GROMACS .gro file of N, CA and C in nm:
model
  510
    1UNK      N    1  -0.479   0.086  -1.313
    1UNK     CA    2  -0.427  -0.009  -1.217
    1UNK      C    3  -0.279  -0.037  -1.235
    2UNK      N    4  -0.218  -0.027  -1.353
    2UNK     CA    5  -0.076  -0.061  -1.366
    2UNK      C    6   0.015   0.021  -1.277
    3UNK      N    7  -0.022   0.144  -1.244
    3UNK     CA    8   0.063   0.228  -1.160
    3UNK      C    9   0.038   0.209  -1.012
    4UNK      N   10  -0.066   0.136  -0.974
    4UNK     CA   11  -0.098   0.115  -0.833
    4UNK      C   12   0.008   0.025  -0.769
    5UNK      N   13   0.040   0.057  -0.645
    5UNK     CA   14   0.136  -0.026  -0.570
    5UNK      C   15   0.072  -0.161  -0.541
    6UNK      N   16   0.133  -0.271  -0.581
    6UNK     CA   17   0.074  -0.402  -0.555
    6UNK      C   18   0.068  -0.432  -0.406
    7UNK      N   19  -0.038  -0.502  -0.370
    7UNK     CA   20  -0.060  -0.544  -0.232
    7UNK      C   21  -0.026  -0.692  -0.222
    8UNK      N   22   0.048  -0.728  -0.118
    8UNK     CA   23   0.085  -0.868  -0.096
    8UNK      C   24   0.038  -0.910   0.043
    9UNK      N   25   0.015  -1.038   0.057
    9UNK     CA   26  -0.025  -1.091   0.188
    9UNK      C   27   0.081  -1.189   0.238
   10UNK      N   28   0.054  -1.244   0.355
   10UNK     CA   29   0.149  -1.337   0.416
   10UNK      C   30   0.170  -1.461   0.331
   11UNK      N   31   0.064  -1.509   0.266
   11UNK     CA   32   0.079  -1.629   0.184
   11UNK      C   33   0.172  -1.604   0.067
   12UNK      N   34   0.171  -1.482   0.014
   12UNK     CA   35   0.258  -1.448  -0.099
   12UNK      C   36   0.403  -1.434  -0.052
   13UNK      N   37   0.422  -1.369   0.063
   13UNK     CA   38   0.556  -1.351   0.117
   13UNK      C   39   0.616  -1.487   0.155
   14UNK      N   40   0.539  -1.566   0.228
   14UNK     CA   41   0.588  -1.697   0.270
   14UNK      C   42   0.596  -1.793   0.152
   15UNK      N   43   0.529  -1.760   0.044
   15UNK     CA   44   0.533  -1.844  -0.075
   15UNK      C   45   0.673  -1.863  -0.129
   16UNK      N   46   0.764  -1.770  -0.101
   16UNK     CA   47   0.903  -1.786  -0.146
   16UNK      C   48   0.968  -1.910  -0.086
   17UNK      N   49   0.906  -1.965   0.018
   17UNK     CA   50   0.961  -2.083   0.086
   17UNK      C   51   0.863  -2.200   0.083
   18UNK      N   52   0.762  -2.191  -0.002
   18UNK     CA   53   0.658  -2.294  -0.007
   18UNK      C   54   0.714  -2.425  -0.063
   19UNK      N   55   0.663  -2.535  -0.011
   19UNK     CA   56   0.708  -2.667  -0.058
   19UNK      C   57   0.665  -2.695  -0.202
   20UNK      N   58   0.556  -2.632  -0.248
   20UNK     CA   59   0.511  -2.653  -0.385
   20UNK      C   60   0.592  -2.564  -0.479
   21UNK      N   61   0.667  -2.624  -0.570
   21UNK     CA   62   0.756  -2.547  -0.657
   21UNK      C   63   0.686  -2.436  -0.738
   22UNK      N   64   0.563  -2.462  -0.783
   22UNK     CA   65   0.494  -2.360  -0.863
   22UNK      C   66   0.462  -2.236  -0.779
   23UNK      N   67   0.413  -2.257  -0.658
   23UNK     CA   68   0.384  -2.143  -0.571
   23UNK      C   69   0.513  -2.069  -0.535
   24UNK      N   70   0.616  -2.146  -0.503
   24UNK     CA   71   0.745  -2.084  -0.469
   24UNK      C   72   0.798  -2.002  -0.586
   25UNK      N   73   0.789  -2.054  -0.707
   25UNK     CA   74   0.838  -1.983  -0.824
   25UNK      C   75   0.759  -1.855  -0.850
   26UNK      N   76   0.627  -1.860  -0.831
   26UNK     CA   77   0.545  -1.739  -0.852
   26UNK      C   78   0.583  -1.629  -0.754
   27UNK      N   79   0.593  -1.666  -0.627
   27UNK     CA   80   0.631  -1.566  -0.527
   27UNK      C   81   0.771  -1.513  -0.552
   28UNK      N   82   0.863  -1.602  -0.577
   28UNK     CA   83   1.002  -1.561  -0.599
   28UNK      C   84   1.013  -1.470  -0.721
   29UNK      N   85   0.941  -1.503  -0.828
   29UNK     CA   86   0.944  -1.417  -0.947
   29UNK      C   87   0.893  -1.277  -0.914
   30UNK      N   88   0.789  -1.269  -0.831
   30UNK     CA   89   0.738  -1.138  -0.791
   30UNK      C   90   0.845  -1.060  -0.714
   31UNK      N   91   0.902  -1.123  -0.613
   31UNK     CA   92   0.995  -1.050  -0.526
   31UNK      C   93   1.125  -1.013  -0.596
   32UNK      N   94   1.176  -1.099  -0.681
   32UNK     CA   95   1.297  -1.061  -0.754
   32UNK      C   96   1.263  -0.956  -0.859
   33UNK      N   97   1.144  -0.963  -0.917
   33UNK     CA   98   1.103  -0.865  -1.017
   33UNK      C   99   1.063  -0.731  -0.960
   34UNK      N  100   1.017  -0.730  -0.834
   34UNK     CA  101   0.975  -0.606  -0.769
   34UNK      C  102   1.078  -0.555  -0.669
   35UNK      N  103   1.194  -0.616  -0.667
   35UNK     CA  104   1.294  -0.581  -0.567
   35UNK      C  105   1.324  -0.430  -0.566
   36UNK      N  106   1.329  -0.368  -0.683
   36UNK     CA  107   1.358  -0.224  -0.690
   36UNK      C  108   1.232  -0.141  -0.704
   37UNK      N  109   1.116  -0.205  -0.697
   37UNK     CA  110   0.988  -0.135  -0.704
   37UNK      C  111   0.916  -0.149  -0.571
   38UNK      N  112   0.801  -0.090  -0.561
   38UNK     CA  113   0.728  -0.092  -0.435
   38UNK      C  114   0.627  -0.205  -0.429
   39UNK      N  115   0.596  -0.243  -0.307
   39UNK     CA  116   0.485  -0.333  -0.275
   39UNK      C  117   0.431  -0.286  -0.141
   40UNK      N  118   0.307  -0.320  -0.111
   40UNK     CA  119   0.243  -0.280   0.014
   40UNK      C  120   0.206  -0.406   0.092
   41UNK      N  121   0.233  -0.404   0.223
   41UNK     CA  122   0.200  -0.516   0.311
   41UNK      C  123   0.156  -0.461   0.445
   42UNK      N  124   0.047  -0.512   0.497
   42UNK     CA  125  -0.004  -0.462   0.625
   42UNK      C  126   0.078  -0.515   0.742
   43UNK      N  127   0.073  -0.439   0.852
   43UNK     CA  128   0.140  -0.483   0.973
   43UNK      C  129   0.086  -0.620   1.016
   44UNK      N  130  -0.045  -0.641   1.002
   44UNK     CA  131  -0.103  -0.768   1.046
   44UNK      C  132  -0.054  -0.884   0.961
   45UNK      N  133  -0.035  -0.864   0.832
   45UNK     CA  134   0.016  -0.971   0.746
   45UNK      C  135   0.162  -1.002   0.779
   46UNK      N  136   0.239  -0.901   0.811
   46UNK     CA  137   0.378  -0.923   0.854
   46UNK      C  138   0.378  -1.005   0.983
   47UNK      N  139   0.284  -0.974   1.072
   47UNK     CA  140   0.272  -1.050   1.197
   47UNK      C  141   0.237  -1.195   1.173
   48UNK      N  142   0.155  -1.223   1.073
   48UNK     CA  143   0.122  -1.361   1.039
   48UNK      C  144   0.247  -1.435   0.993
   49UNK      N  145   0.329  -1.368   0.912
   49UNK     CA  146   0.456  -1.430   0.870
   49UNK      C  147   0.541  -1.466   0.991
   50UNK      N  148   0.553  -1.373   1.084
   50UNK     CA  149   0.631  -1.400   1.206
   50UNK      C  150   0.572  -1.517   1.284
   51UNK      N  151   0.440  -1.521   1.297
   51UNK     CA  152   0.376  -1.630   1.372
   51UNK      C  153   0.405  -1.766   1.309
   52UNK      N  154   0.408  -1.770   1.177
   52UNK     CA  155   0.441  -1.896   1.108
   52UNK      C  156   0.585  -1.937   1.140
   53UNK      N  157   0.677  -1.842   1.129
   53UNK     CA  158   0.819  -1.873   1.152
   53UNK      C  159   0.845  -1.909   1.297
   54UNK      N  160   0.780  -1.843   1.390
   54UNK     CA  161   0.802  -1.872   1.531
   54UNK      C  162   0.758  -2.011   1.571
   55UNK      N  163   0.677  -2.076   1.490
   55UNK     CA  164   0.637  -2.214   1.519
   55UNK      C  165   0.741  -2.315   1.472
   56UNK      N  166   0.838  -2.269   1.395
   56UNK     CA  167   0.941  -2.357   1.341
   56UNK      C  168   1.054  -2.372   1.443
   57UNK      N  169   1.133  -2.478   1.431
   57UNK     CA  170   1.248  -2.495   1.521
   57UNK      C  171   1.344  -2.376   1.511
   58UNK      N  172   1.407  -2.345   1.621
   58UNK     CA  173   1.497  -2.230   1.630
   58UNK      C  174   1.606  -2.234   1.522
   59UNK      N  175   1.656  -2.351   1.492
   59UNK     CA  176   1.763  -2.362   1.391
   59UNK      C  177   1.715  -2.312   1.255
   60UNK      N  178   1.589  -2.342   1.220
   60UNK     CA  179   1.534  -2.294   1.093
   60UNK      C  180   1.508  -2.143   1.098
   61UNK      N  181   1.463  -2.095   1.213
   61UNK     CA  182   1.444  -1.950   1.228
   61UNK      C  183   1.575  -1.876   1.204
   62UNK      N  184   1.683  -1.930   1.258
   62UNK     CA  185   1.814  -1.865   1.244
   62UNK      C  186   1.863  -1.864   1.100
   63UNK      N  187   1.819  -1.958   1.019
   63UNK     CA  188   1.853  -1.959   0.877
   63UNK      C  189   1.760  -1.868   0.796
   64UNK      N  190   1.636  -1.856   0.841
   64UNK     CA  191   1.536  -1.778   0.767
   64UNK      C  192   1.547  -1.628   0.793
   65UNK      N  193   1.556  -1.589   0.919
   65UNK     CA  194   1.545  -1.447   0.954
   65UNK      C  195   1.651  -1.356   0.891
   66UNK      N  196   1.775  -1.397   0.872
   66UNK     CA  197   1.869  -1.306   0.805
   66UNK      C  198   1.819  -1.266   0.665
   67UNK      N  199   1.764  -1.362   0.591
   67UNK     CA  200   1.709  -1.330   0.458
   67UNK      C  201   1.594  -1.231   0.472
   68UNK      N  202   1.497  -1.264   0.556
   68UNK     CA  203   1.379  -1.179   0.572
   68UNK      C  204   1.418  -1.039   0.619
   69UNK      N  205   1.510  -1.030   0.714
   69UNK     CA  206   1.551  -0.899   0.767
   69UNK      C  207   1.613  -0.813   0.657
   70UNK      N  208   1.703  -0.871   0.579
   70UNK     CA  209   1.770  -0.794   0.474
   70UNK      C  210   1.670  -0.758   0.364
   71UNK      N  211   1.584  -0.852   0.325
   71UNK     CA  212   1.485  -0.822   0.222
   71UNK      C  213   1.395  -0.707   0.266
   72UNK      N  214   1.344  -0.712   0.388
   72UNK     CA  215   1.257  -0.605   0.438
   72UNK      C  216   1.333  -0.473   0.451
   73UNK      N  217   1.463  -0.478   0.476
   73UNK     CA  218   1.542  -0.355   0.487
   73UNK      C  219   1.574  -0.294   0.351
   74UNK      N  220   1.592  -0.377   0.251
   74UNK     CA  221   1.637  -0.327   0.121
   74UNK      C  222   1.524  -0.305   0.021
   75UNK      N  223   1.423  -0.391   0.021
   75UNK     CA  224   1.314  -0.377  -0.075
   75UNK      C  225   1.219  -0.266  -0.031
   76UNK      N  226   1.161  -0.201  -0.124
   76UNK     CA  227   1.070  -0.089  -0.095
   76UNK      C  228   0.931  -0.141  -0.062
   77UNK      N  229   0.920  -0.210   0.050
   77UNK     CA  230   0.791  -0.260   0.096
   77UNK      C  231   0.732  -0.153   0.187
   78UNK      N  232   0.617  -0.102   0.148
   78UNK     CA  233   0.545  -0.007   0.232
   78UNK      C  234   0.470  -0.089   0.336
   79UNK      N  235   0.496  -0.063   0.461
   79UNK     CA  236   0.432  -0.134   0.570
   79UNK      C  237   0.342  -0.036   0.644
   80UNK      N  238   0.216  -0.073   0.662
   80UNK     CA  239   0.122   0.020   0.726
   80UNK      C  240   0.005  -0.057   0.786
   81UNK      N  241  -0.070   0.016   0.867
   81UNK     CA  242  -0.195  -0.037   0.922
   81UNK      C  243  -0.309  -0.001   0.828
   82UNK      N  244  -0.429  -0.020   0.877
   82UNK     CA  245  -0.547   0.005   0.794
   82UNK      C  246  -0.609   0.140   0.829
   83UNK      N  247  -0.668   0.205   0.730
   83UNK     CA  248  -0.734   0.334   0.750
   83UNK      C  249  -0.873   0.314   0.810
   84UNK      N  250  -0.932   0.422   0.857
   84UNK     CA  251  -1.069   0.416   0.909
   84UNK      C  252  -1.166   0.369   0.801
   85UNK      N  253  -1.145   0.415   0.677
   85UNK     CA  254  -1.234   0.374   0.568
   85UNK      C  255  -1.227   0.224   0.546
   86UNK      N  256  -1.109   0.167   0.558
   86UNK     CA  257  -1.092   0.022   0.541
   86UNK      C  258  -1.162  -0.053   0.653
   87UNK      N  259  -1.145  -0.006   0.776
   87UNK     CA  260  -1.209  -0.072   0.890
   87UNK      C  261  -1.361  -0.068   0.875
   88UNK      N  262  -1.414   0.046   0.837
   88UNK     CA  263  -1.559   0.058   0.818
   88UNK      C  264  -1.608  -0.034   0.706
   89UNK      N  265  -1.535  -0.038   0.596
   89UNK     CA  266  -1.574  -0.124   0.485
   89UNK      C  267  -1.567  -0.271   0.525
   90UNK      N  268  -1.464  -0.309   0.596
   90UNK     CA  269  -1.450  -0.447   0.640
   90UNK      C  270  -1.566  -0.489   0.729
   91UNK      N  271  -1.615  -0.396   0.810
   91UNK     CA  272  -1.724  -0.425   0.903
   91UNK      C  273  -1.861  -0.425   0.836
   92UNK      N  274  -1.873  -0.358   0.721
   92UNK     CA  275  -2.007  -0.339   0.665
   92UNK      C  276  -2.028  -0.396   0.525
   93UNK      N  277  -1.925  -0.427   0.452
   93UNK     CA  278  -1.940  -0.473   0.313
   93UNK      C  279  -1.985  -0.619   0.311
   94UNK      N  280  -2.110  -0.641   0.269
   94UNK     CA  281  -2.167  -0.776   0.265
   94UNK      C  282  -2.087  -0.871   0.174
   95UNK      N  283  -2.021  -0.816   0.074
   95UNK     CA  284  -1.943  -0.898  -0.019
   95UNK      C  285  -1.822  -0.961   0.049
   96UNK      N  286  -1.787  -0.911   0.166
   96UNK     CA  287  -1.671  -0.963   0.240
   96UNK      C  288  -1.712  -1.043   0.363
   97UNK      N  289  -1.840  -1.054   0.388
   97UNK     CA  290  -1.891  -1.113   0.513
   97UNK      C  291  -1.846  -1.257   0.536
   98UNK      N  292  -1.820  -1.332   0.431
   98UNK     CA  293  -1.781  -1.473   0.448
   98UNK      C  294  -1.636  -1.489   0.494
   99UNK      N  295  -1.558  -1.383   0.485
   99UNK     CA  296  -1.416  -1.391   0.523
   99UNK      C  297  -1.400  -1.369   0.673
  100UNK      N  298  -1.299  -1.433   0.734
  100UNK     CA  299  -1.267  -1.403   0.875
  100UNK      C  300  -1.226  -1.255   0.888
  101UNK      N  301  -1.237  -1.200   1.006
  101UNK     CA  302  -1.213  -1.057   1.029
  101UNK      C  303  -1.082  -1.008   0.972
  102UNK      N  304  -0.970  -1.075   1.003
  102UNK     CA  305  -0.841  -1.026   0.957
  102UNK      C  306  -0.831  -1.028   0.805
  103UNK      N  307  -0.900  -1.123   0.743
  103UNK     CA  308  -0.902  -1.127   0.597
  103UNK      C  309  -0.994  -1.021   0.539
  104UNK      N  310  -1.104  -0.993   0.609
  104UNK     CA  311  -1.193  -0.884   0.564
  104UNK      C  312  -1.119  -0.752   0.562
  105UNK      N  313  -1.034  -0.730   0.660
  105UNK     CA  314  -0.957  -0.605   0.664
  105UNK      C  315  -0.867  -0.592   0.541
  106UNK      N  316  -0.794  -0.696   0.509
  106UNK     CA  317  -0.706  -0.689   0.393
  106UNK      C  318  -0.787  -0.677   0.264
  107UNK      N  319  -0.896  -0.754   0.253
  107UNK     CA  320  -0.981  -0.747   0.134
  107UNK      C  321  -1.039  -0.606   0.119
  108UNK      N  322  -1.082  -0.546   0.227
  108UNK     CA  323  -1.136  -0.410   0.221
  108UNK      C  324  -1.027  -0.312   0.177
  109UNK      N  325  -0.905  -0.333   0.221
  109UNK     CA  326  -0.795  -0.247   0.178
  109UNK      C  327  -0.773  -0.259   0.027
  110UNK      N  328  -0.776  -0.381  -0.024
  110UNK     CA  329  -0.760  -0.402  -0.168
  110UNK      C  330  -0.870  -0.327  -0.243
  111UNK      N  331  -0.993  -0.340  -0.197
  111UNK     CA  332  -1.105  -0.274  -0.264
  111UNK      C  333  -1.095  -0.122  -0.255
  112UNK      N  334  -1.052  -0.071  -0.142
  112UNK     CA  335  -1.036   0.075  -0.126
  112UNK      C  336  -0.926   0.129  -0.216
  113UNK      N  337  -0.816   0.056  -0.226
  113UNK     CA  338  -0.701   0.101  -0.305
  113UNK      C  339  -0.716   0.070  -0.454
  114UNK      N  340  -0.798  -0.028  -0.486
  114UNK     CA  341  -0.813  -0.075  -0.624
  114UNK      C  342  -0.676  -0.103  -0.685
  115UNK      N  343  -0.602  -0.186  -0.613
  115UNK     CA  344  -0.465  -0.219  -0.652
  115UNK      C  345  -0.453  -0.369  -0.678
  116UNK      N  346  -0.358  -0.411  -0.759
  116UNK     CA  347  -0.339  -0.554  -0.780
  116UNK      C  348  -0.302  -0.622  -0.649
  117UNK      N  349  -0.362  -0.738  -0.628
  117UNK     CA  350  -0.345  -0.812  -0.504
  117UNK      C  351  -0.284  -0.948  -0.535
  118UNK      N  352  -0.170  -0.975  -0.472
  118UNK     CA  353  -0.098  -1.101  -0.490
  118UNK      C  354  -0.118  -1.189  -0.367
  119UNK      N  355  -0.176  -1.304  -0.387
  119UNK     CA  356  -0.205  -1.397  -0.278
  119UNK      C  357  -0.209  -1.540  -0.330
  120UNK      N  358  -0.178  -1.632  -0.240
  120UNK     CA  359  -0.200  -1.775  -0.266
  120UNK      C  360  -0.316  -1.825  -0.180
  121UNK      N  361  -0.372  -1.738  -0.098
  121UNK     CA  362  -0.475  -1.774  -0.001
  121UNK      C  363  -0.605  -1.812  -0.072
  122UNK      N  364  -0.654  -1.932  -0.047
  122UNK     CA  365  -0.772  -1.982  -0.115
  122UNK      C  366  -0.898  -1.901  -0.081
  123UNK      N  367  -0.909  -1.850   0.041
  123UNK     CA  368  -1.024  -1.766   0.076
  123UNK      C  369  -1.028  -1.640  -0.009
  124UNK      N  370  -0.915  -1.576  -0.024
  124UNK     CA  371  -0.909  -1.455  -0.107
  124UNK      C  372  -0.934  -1.489  -0.254
  125UNK      N  373  -0.873  -1.597  -0.301
  125UNK     CA  374  -0.888  -1.635  -0.441
  125UNK      C  375  -1.032  -1.669  -0.476
  126UNK      N  376  -1.110  -1.714  -0.377
  126UNK     CA  377  -1.250  -1.751  -0.401
  126UNK      C  378  -1.347  -1.636  -0.376
  127UNK      N  379  -1.300  -1.524  -0.329
  127UNK     CA  380  -1.389  -1.411  -0.295
  127UNK      C  381  -1.429  -1.335  -0.422
  128UNK      N  382  -1.557  -1.339  -0.460
  128UNK     CA  383  -1.600  -1.271  -0.583
  128UNK      C  384  -1.567  -1.122  -0.587
  129UNK      N  385  -1.575  -1.054  -0.475
  129UNK     CA  386  -1.549  -0.910  -0.474
  129UNK      C  387  -1.403  -0.877  -0.509
  130UNK      N  388  -1.313  -0.970  -0.484
  130UNK     CA  389  -1.171  -0.946  -0.511
  130UNK      C  390  -1.128  -0.983  -0.653
  131UNK      N  391  -1.212  -1.053  -0.726
  131UNK     CA  392  -1.173  -1.105  -0.857
  131UNK      C  393  -1.110  -1.000  -0.949
  132UNK      N  394  -1.164  -0.878  -0.958
  132UNK     CA  395  -1.102  -0.781  -1.050
  132UNK      C  396  -0.961  -0.739  -1.009
  133UNK      N  397  -0.926  -0.761  -0.884
  133UNK     CA  398  -0.798  -0.712  -0.832
  133UNK      C  399  -0.694  -0.821  -0.811
  134UNK      N  400  -0.736  -0.947  -0.825
  134UNK     CA  401  -0.640  -1.057  -0.807
  134UNK      C  402  -0.540  -1.055  -0.922
  135UNK      N  403  -0.415  -1.045  -0.885
  135UNK     CA  404  -0.308  -1.042  -0.985
  135UNK      C  405  -0.292  -1.182  -1.043
  136UNK      N  406  -0.272  -1.187  -1.169
  136UNK     CA  407  -0.251  -1.314  -1.238
  136UNK      C  408  -0.108  -1.316  -1.290
  137UNK      N  409  -0.014  -1.355  -1.204
  137UNK     CA  410   0.125  -1.355  -1.248
  137UNK      C  411   0.147  -1.452  -1.363
  138UNK      N  412   0.239  -1.420  -1.445
  138UNK     CA  413   0.275  -1.504  -1.558
  138UNK      C  414   0.335  -1.633  -1.504
  139UNK      N  415   0.264  -1.744  -1.526
  139UNK     CA  416   0.311  -1.871  -1.471
  139UNK      C  417   0.438  -1.920  -1.541
  140UNK      N  418   0.466  -1.869  -1.658
  140UNK     CA  419   0.587  -1.910  -1.728
  140UNK      C  420   0.708  -1.825  -1.693
  141UNK      N  421   0.687  -1.724  -1.610
  141UNK     CA  422   0.795  -1.634  -1.573
  141UNK      C  423   0.896  -1.705  -1.484
  142UNK      N  424   1.017  -1.712  -1.528
  142UNK     CA  425   1.122  -1.775  -1.448
  142UNK      C  426   1.165  -1.679  -1.337
  143UNK      N  427   1.176  -1.730  -1.215
  143UNK     CA  428   1.221  -1.642  -1.106
  143UNK      C  429   1.360  -1.587  -1.135
  144UNK      N  430   1.378  -1.462  -1.101
  144UNK     CA  431   1.509  -1.401  -1.115
  144UNK      C  432   1.593  -1.429  -0.992
  145UNK      N  433   1.691  -1.343  -0.972
  145UNK     CA  434   1.778  -1.357  -0.856
  145UNK      C  435   1.782  -1.224  -0.783
  146UNK      N  436   1.807  -1.232  -0.655
  146UNK     CA  437   1.830  -1.113  -0.574
  146UNK      C  438   1.975  -1.070  -0.594
  147UNK      N  439   2.010  -0.951  -0.548
  147UNK     CA  440   2.152  -0.914  -0.548
  147UNK      C  441   2.232  -1.021  -0.472
  148UNK      N  442   2.359  -1.033  -0.506
  148UNK     CA  443   2.442  -1.146  -0.463
  148UNK      C  444   2.431  -1.179  -0.313
  149UNK      N  445   2.450  -1.085  -0.225
  149UNK     CA  446   2.447  -1.114  -0.081
  149UNK      C  447   2.311  -1.162  -0.036
  150UNK      N  448   2.205  -1.098  -0.084
  150UNK     CA  449   2.069  -1.139  -0.049
  150UNK      C  450   2.037  -1.275  -0.109
  151UNK      N  451   2.085  -1.303  -0.228
  151UNK     CA  452   2.062  -1.433  -0.291
  151UNK      C  453   2.124  -1.545  -0.207
  152UNK      N  454   2.243  -1.521  -0.154
  152UNK     CA  455   2.307  -1.622  -0.067
  152UNK      C  456   2.222  -1.647   0.058
  153UNK      N  457   2.170  -1.538   0.116
  153UNK     CA  458   2.084  -1.552   0.234
  153UNK      C  459   1.956  -1.628   0.198
  154UNK      N  460   1.899  -1.599   0.080
  154UNK     CA  461   1.778  -1.668   0.037
  154UNK      C  462   1.805  -1.818   0.023
  155UNK      N  463   1.913  -1.852  -0.042
  155UNK     CA  464   1.946  -1.994  -0.063
  155UNK      C  465   1.963  -2.067   0.070
  156UNK      N  466   2.027  -2.001   0.167
  156UNK     CA  467   2.042  -2.063   0.299
  156UNK      C  468   1.906  -2.077   0.368
  157UNK      N  469   1.819  -1.978   0.347
  157UNK     CA  470   1.688  -1.979   0.413
  157UNK      C  471   1.596  -2.087   0.359
  158UNK      N  472   1.628  -2.144   0.243
  158UNK     CA  473   1.544  -2.249   0.185
  158UNK      C  474   1.546  -2.377   0.267
  159UNK      N  475   1.628  -2.384   0.371
  159UNK     CA  476   1.621  -2.496   0.463
  159UNK      C  477   1.484  -2.501   0.528
  160UNK      N  478   1.418  -2.385   0.535
  160UNK     CA  479   1.283  -2.376   0.589
  160UNK      C  480   1.184  -2.394   0.474
  161UNK      N  481   1.092  -2.486   0.492
  161UNK     CA  482   0.991  -2.513   0.391
  161UNK      C  483   0.854  -2.491   0.452
  162UNK      N  484   0.769  -2.418   0.379
  162UNK     CA  485   0.635  -2.388   0.425
  162UNK      C  486   0.538  -2.484   0.356
  163UNK      N  487   0.455  -2.549   0.436
  163UNK     CA  488   0.351  -2.636   0.384
  163UNK      C  489   0.217  -2.560   0.390
  164UNK      N  490   0.119  -2.611   0.318
  164UNK     CA  491  -0.011  -2.547   0.315
  164UNK      C  492  -0.069  -2.525   0.455
  165UNK      N  493  -0.053  -2.623   0.543
  165UNK     CA  494  -0.108  -2.609   0.678
  165UNK      C  495  -0.041  -2.498   0.759
  166UNK      N  496   0.081  -2.463   0.725
  166UNK     CA  497   0.148  -2.352   0.793
  166UNK      C  498   0.076  -2.220   0.767
  167UNK      N  499   0.011  -2.211   0.651
  167UNK     CA  500  -0.055  -2.087   0.612
  167UNK      C  501  -0.197  -2.076   0.664
  168UNK      N  502  -0.247  -2.183   0.728
  168UNK     CA  503  -0.379  -2.175   0.788
  168UNK      C  504  -0.370  -2.083   0.909
  169UNK      N  505  -0.485  -2.044   0.961
  169UNK     CA  506  -0.488  -1.945   1.069
  169UNK      C  507  -0.389  -1.981   1.179
  170UNK      N  508  -0.304  -1.886   1.212
  170UNK     CA  509  -0.202  -1.907   1.313
  170UNK      C  510  -0.247  -1.845   1.443
   0.00000   0.00000   0.00000
């Protein structure tokens, strides 16, 4: 598993702007630590991030999107849809039946890839089938910094704060 590309969800990505300092620090430590490494994120999870931001006032969007655009352009985030095997597993795996459809798809992808999964989502964290793959980031890890220009964009983007209710189904 150490060589597997980590999988991230919308809650982990948006966690960099979460109002809870511990969640924000965990996400930020991941992204600054993986900035030159790969991570995998589904098209649907990226769409959830956009849906959250589009509900915010335009002024906050204008402060947030430059950071997100540059991060997505510079970081090696693999963005993709789901395979047929993932769709079939999501539809048939009883261990995932309690999750909503879009979450079953991501959970099935994690199980198919057998890769570390980074999430703050309580549904995923409570799913027994995902337990072996849930990444346990070092809570004592201090967040690093992005390269200078991206760090400035990140600091400006912190005007936008994500609350727990923002991460509920959009």
